[in-house]
Structures are given as C-alpha cells and as structure tokens.
Amino acid sequence: MNNEAGNTTAQGNPLKHVAIIMDGNGRWARARGEARLYGHMQGVESVRRAIRGAMAHRVEYLTLYAFSTENWRRPQTEIDGLMELLADSTVREVPELKAQGVRLQFIGDLSALSATVRESIAAAERETRENNRLTLIIALNYSSRWEITCMTRELARKAVHGTISPDEITAGTVENHLVTAPYPDPDLLIRTSGEYRLSNFLLWQAAYSEFYFTEVLWPDFDEAEFDRAVAAYRLRDRRFGGVKNLYREKAGECPPE
Ligand code: FPP
C-alpha cells in the first residue's frame, strides 16, 4: 500500500483528518414516534463514540457538522432545542475532553448565536487550548458558501487597501483566508443516513477527500462503523490528480492493464 509520498506503509493511506456530516437524527427519532430533538439528544452519544473512534485510529483532527447556515429554516422549537443541547453538551463534556487531551474548536458565523452559546464556546476553547491529542472542530452556523464569501470580501478589502496585489493571490492565499486555515484538509469525509451530497460543507477543503457514505443513521453511528469507514479509506488509491501511486516516480508510464 502506498501513502501520499509514494512510500509503502503497512496500514495504507495515512489518516490525519476525518470530517463527518452527522445526518439522520430526525428520521431516527420519527421512526420511534419521538420528536426530532430526541434524535439530536441521542446523537450526542454518537459524537462521543466518534471521538473514541478517532482516538483509536490516532486521528489528529475530527470535524463535525453540527449546524449549517441553512438549518435556521427549521422549526423554531427544534432550533432552540438544538442550540440548548449544543451549549449544554459543550459545557458538560469539557472536563472529559480535557482529561482525554482533546482541544475543542468551533468554526462558523458564531456572531449570530446567543450570548449563552457564545460564552460556553469561548470557555470550552479556552479550557482545552493546551490539549494536543485530538483537535475536535465543531462547525456551527457554518457553510462553505458563507466561508468563501467572507474570504472573498476580505481579499477584496486588502486589494482595495493595497495590502495585497490581485496578481499575488494563489490557492495558498485563499486557504489562509478560510476559517479552516489552521487545519489540514480532511482525508476522509463520512456522511451518515444514506444521503449522497456535501450540503455546503468544506467544499474547498474536500477537493481531494475520500468520501464514505453509510446508510447508518447518526444516532446509531458507533466505533464499528468508524472502523469500517477507516478500513475502506485505507485501501483507496489516492492520486491527488497525479498518476497511480505505484507509478508516481516514473510519471507518464502507464500501469499495466
Ligand atoms: C442532522 O440530522 C443533524 C443535525 C442538523 C444536528 C447534529 C447535532 C447533534 C448530533 C447534536 C450534538 C452535537 C454536538 C457537537 C455536541 P437531521 O436532523 O437533518 O436528520 P434528518 O435528515 O433525519 O431529518
């Protein structure tokens, strides 16, 4: 098996960053005759299992899509319940995250959130900032179109003020102006619940991510499913637009049929 540099490794592709679109909470709850919020509450337990799965595989970054800029279109009771759940879970989980060496970070338009939610986020980030075993990134009121719009606005502002020349703008400049600038691109992107779309999540960053789609609804997601996603990913042939890993050193040479 070859890694990104074309070297042979026993475990297959190296895995630094996993991103997850946690989907299916509402359907899971409805199937049990419960309110949608009950599914979100059960989903918190799956978040804990995903963290354990990430740690077992020595993943360094785990990004979870918790609330998109489009999720405000949901019924107000669900939004209020979700926000309360997110704030409460953040506060409640901090001691355990600290003990496990997890650094908690949030990305998204946090300015639109209530003061209570913003305060619990700021406290959690502050209290876990020294940890370095796993960085858990929660995308909250996030969407790629929002992020790319902000980045464009910022670059335009710099160009107008003369602190950047349009000709100097490269892909690296764009990356450095995204909210994900401190993190590597996701190697593996998982979506649960049998939906096959990105839903405005990490559109730029997932350019070369490997996708793993599962029918499992998020409240049923567990370490075994995480293991299956990682096992599938390890076997993928990652070429990053180049040629087959085996033949990378002799670019241009076609692999045998
Ligand atoms: C998508 O399922 C899920 C969400 C929009 C919310 C995810 C939030 C949690 C799991 C809460 C806990 C999170 C953290 C980080 C503590 P859906 O409601 O769209 O399900 P459906 O497609 O079946 O309707």
CSV table of N, CA and C and ligand atoms in Angstrom, one decimal, residues 21-29 36 39-47 64-68 71 74 78 82 85-86 89-90 93 106 136 138 191 193 195 197 217-218, ligand 1:
chain,number,residue,atom,x,y,z
A,21,ILE,N,-20.4,14.5,8.3
A,21,ILE,CA,-21.8,15.1,8.2
A,21,ILE,C,-22.7,14.2,9.0
A,22,MET,N,-23.1,14.6,10.2
A,22,MET,CA,-23.9,13.8,11.1
A,22,MET,C,-25.4,13.9,10.6
A,23,ASP,N,-25.9,12.9,10.0
A,23,ASP,CA,-27.2,13.1,9.4
A,23,ASP,C,-28.1,11.9,9.8
A,24,GLY,N,-29.4,12.2,9.9
A,24,GLY,CA,-30.4,11.2,10.2
A,24,GLY,C,-31.0,11.2,11.6
A,25,ASN,N,-30.7,12.2,12.4
A,25,ASN,CA,-31.3,12.3,13.7
A,25,ASN,C,-32.8,12.3,13.7
A,26,GLY,N,-33.3,13.2,12.8
A,26,GLY,CA,-34.8,13.4,12.8
A,26,GLY,C,-35.5,12.1,12.4
A,27,ARG,N,-35.0,11.4,11.3
A,27,ARG,CA,-35.6,10.2,10.9
A,27,ARG,C,-35.5,9.1,12.0
A,28,TRP,N,-34.4,9.1,12.7
A,28,TRP,CA,-34.2,8.1,13.7
A,28,TRP,C,-35.3,8.3,14.8
A,29,ALA,N,-35.5,9.5,15.2
A,29,ALA,CA,-36.5,9.8,16.2
A,29,ALA,C,-37.9,9.5,15.7
A,36,ARG,N,-38.2,15.2,16.9
A,36,ARG,CA,-36.8,15.2,16.2
A,36,ARG,C,-35.7,15.5,17.2
A,39,GLY,N,-33.8,12.7,18.7
A,39,GLY,CA,-32.7,12.1,17.8
A,39,GLY,C,-31.4,12.9,18.0
A,40,HIS,N,-31.5,14.2,18.1
A,40,HIS,CA,-30.3,15.0,18.3
A,40,HIS,C,-29.7,14.7,19.7
A,41,MET,N,-30.6,14.5,20.7
A,41,MET,CA,-30.0,14.1,22.0
A,41,MET,C,-29.3,12.8,22.0
A,42,GLN,N,-29.8,11.8,21.3
A,42,GLN,CA,-29.1,10.6,21.1
A,42,GLN,C,-27.9,10.7,20.3
A,43,GLY,N,-27.9,11.7,19.4
A,43,GLY,CA,-26.7,12.0,18.5
A,43,GLY,C,-25.5,12.4,19.3
A,44,VAL,N,-25.7,13.0,20.5
A,44,VAL,CA,-24.6,13.4,21.3
A,44,VAL,C,-23.8,12.2,21.7
A,45,GLU,N,-24.4,11.1,22.0
A,45,GLU,CA,-23.7,9.8,22.4
A,45,GLU,C,-22.9,9.3,21.2
A,46,SER,N,-23.4,9.5,20.0
A,46,SER,CA,-22.6,9.1,18.8
A,46,SER,C,-21.4,10.0,18.6
A,47,VAL,N,-21.5,11.3,19.0
A,47,VAL,CA,-20.4,12.2,19.0
A,47,VAL,C,-19.3,11.6,19.9
A,64,LEU,N,-16.9,18.0,12.9
A,64,LEU,CA,-18.3,17.6,12.9
A,64,LEU,C,-19.2,18.7,12.5
A,65,TYR,N,-20.1,18.4,11.5
A,65,TYR,CA,-21.0,19.5,11.0
A,65,TYR,C,-22.3,19.4,11.9
A,66,ALA,N,-22.3,20.4,12.8
A,66,ALA,CA,-23.4,20.4,13.8
A,66,ALA,C,-24.6,21.2,13.5
A,67,PHE,N,-24.3,22.3,12.7
A,67,PHE,CA,-25.4,23.2,12.4
A,67,PHE,C,-25.0,24.1,11.2
A,68,SER,N,-25.8,24.0,10.1
A,68,SER,CA,-25.4,24.8,8.9
A,68,SER,C,-26.1,26.1,8.9
A,71,ASN,N,-29.7,25.7,8.4
A,71,ASN,CA,-30.5,25.0,9.4
A,71,ASN,C,-31.5,25.9,10.2
A,74,ARG,N,-35.3,25.5,10.0
A,74,ARG,CA,-36.1,24.5,10.7
A,74,ARG,C,-37.1,25.1,11.7
A,78,GLU,N,-37.2,23.3,17.2
A,78,GLU,CA,-36.0,22.5,17.0
A,78,GLU,C,-34.7,23.3,17.1
A,82,LEU,N,-31.9,22.5,19.8
A,82,LEU,CA,-30.5,22.2,19.3
A,82,LEU,C,-29.5,23.1,19.9
A,85,LEU,N,-29.0,22.2,23.5
A,85,LEU,CA,-28.3,20.9,23.5
A,85,LEU,C,-26.8,21.1,23.3
A,86,LEU,N,-26.5,21.9,22.2
A,86,LEU,CA,-25.1,22.2,21.9
A,86,LEU,C,-24.4,22.9,23.0
A,89,SER,N,-24.1,20.5,26.1
A,89,SER,CA,-23.2,19.4,25.8
A,89,SER,C,-21.7,19.9,25.9
A,90,THR,N,-21.5,21.1,25.3
A,90,THR,CA,-20.2,21.7,25.3
A,90,THR,C,-19.7,21.8,26.8
A,93,GLU,N,-19.2,18.4,28.6
A,93,GLU,CA,-18.2,17.5,28.1
A,93,GLU,C,-16.8,18.0,28.3
A,106,PHE,N,-14.3,25.8,17.4
A,106,PHE,CA,-15.5,26.0,16.7
A,106,PHE,C,-15.3,26.8,15.4
A,136,LEU,N,-10.8,18.6,18.1
A,136,LEU,CA,-12.2,18.4,17.7
A,136,LEU,C,-12.8,19.7,17.2
A,138,ILE,N,-15.9,21.8,15.8
A,138,ILE,CA,-17.4,21.8,15.6
A,138,ILE,C,-17.8,22.9,14.6
A,191,ARG,N,-20.5,10.6,5.5
A,191,ARG,CA,-21.8,11.1,5.7
A,191,ARG,C,-22.7,9.9,6.1
A,193,SER,N,-26.7,8.3,7.0
A,193,SER,CA,-28.1,8.3,6.7
A,193,SER,C,-28.4,8.1,5.2
A,195,GLU,N,-27.6,9.7,2.5
A,195,GLU,CA,-27.7,10.8,1.6
A,195,GLU,C,-26.3,11.0,1.0
A,197,ARG,N,-24.6,13.8,-0.6
A,197,ARG,CA,-24.3,15.2,-1.0
A,197,ARG,C,-23.4,15.8,0.1
A,217,LEU,N,-28.0,5.7,10.5
A,217,LEU,CA,-28.4,7.0,10.9
A,217,LEU,C,-27.5,7.4,12.1
A,218,TRP,N,-27.3,8.8,12.2
A,218,TRP,CA,-26.3,9.2,13.1
A,218,TRP,C,-26.5,8.7,14.5
B,1,FPP,C1,-28.7,16.2,11.1
B,1,FPP,O1,-29.8,15.4,11.2
B,1,FPP,C2,-28.2,16.7,12.4
B,1,FPP,C3,-28.1,17.9,12.8
B,1,FPP,C4,-28.5,19.1,12.0
B,1,FPP,C5,-27.7,18.3,14.2
B,1,FPP,C6,-26.5,17.5,14.6
B,1,FPP,C7,-26.3,17.8,16.1
B,1,FPP,C8,-26.0,16.9,17.0
B,1,FPP,C9,-25.7,15.5,16.7
B,1,FPP,C10,-26.1,17.4,18.4
B,1,FPP,C11,-24.8,17.2,19.2
B,1,FPP,C12,-23.6,17.8,18.6
B,1,FPP,C13,-22.6,18.1,19.3
B,1,FPP,C14,-21.4,18.6,18.5
B,1,FPP,C15,-22.5,18.1,20.7
B,1,FPP,P1,-31.3,15.8,10.7
B,1,FPP,O2,-32.0,16.5,11.8
B,1,FPP,O3,-31.1,16.6,9.4
B,1,FPP,O4,-31.9,14.4,10.4
B,1,FPP,P2,-33.0,14.0,9.3
B,1,FPP,O5,-32.2,14.2,8.0
B,1,FPP,O6,-33.3,12.6,9.6
B,1,FPP,O7,-34.1,15.0,9.4
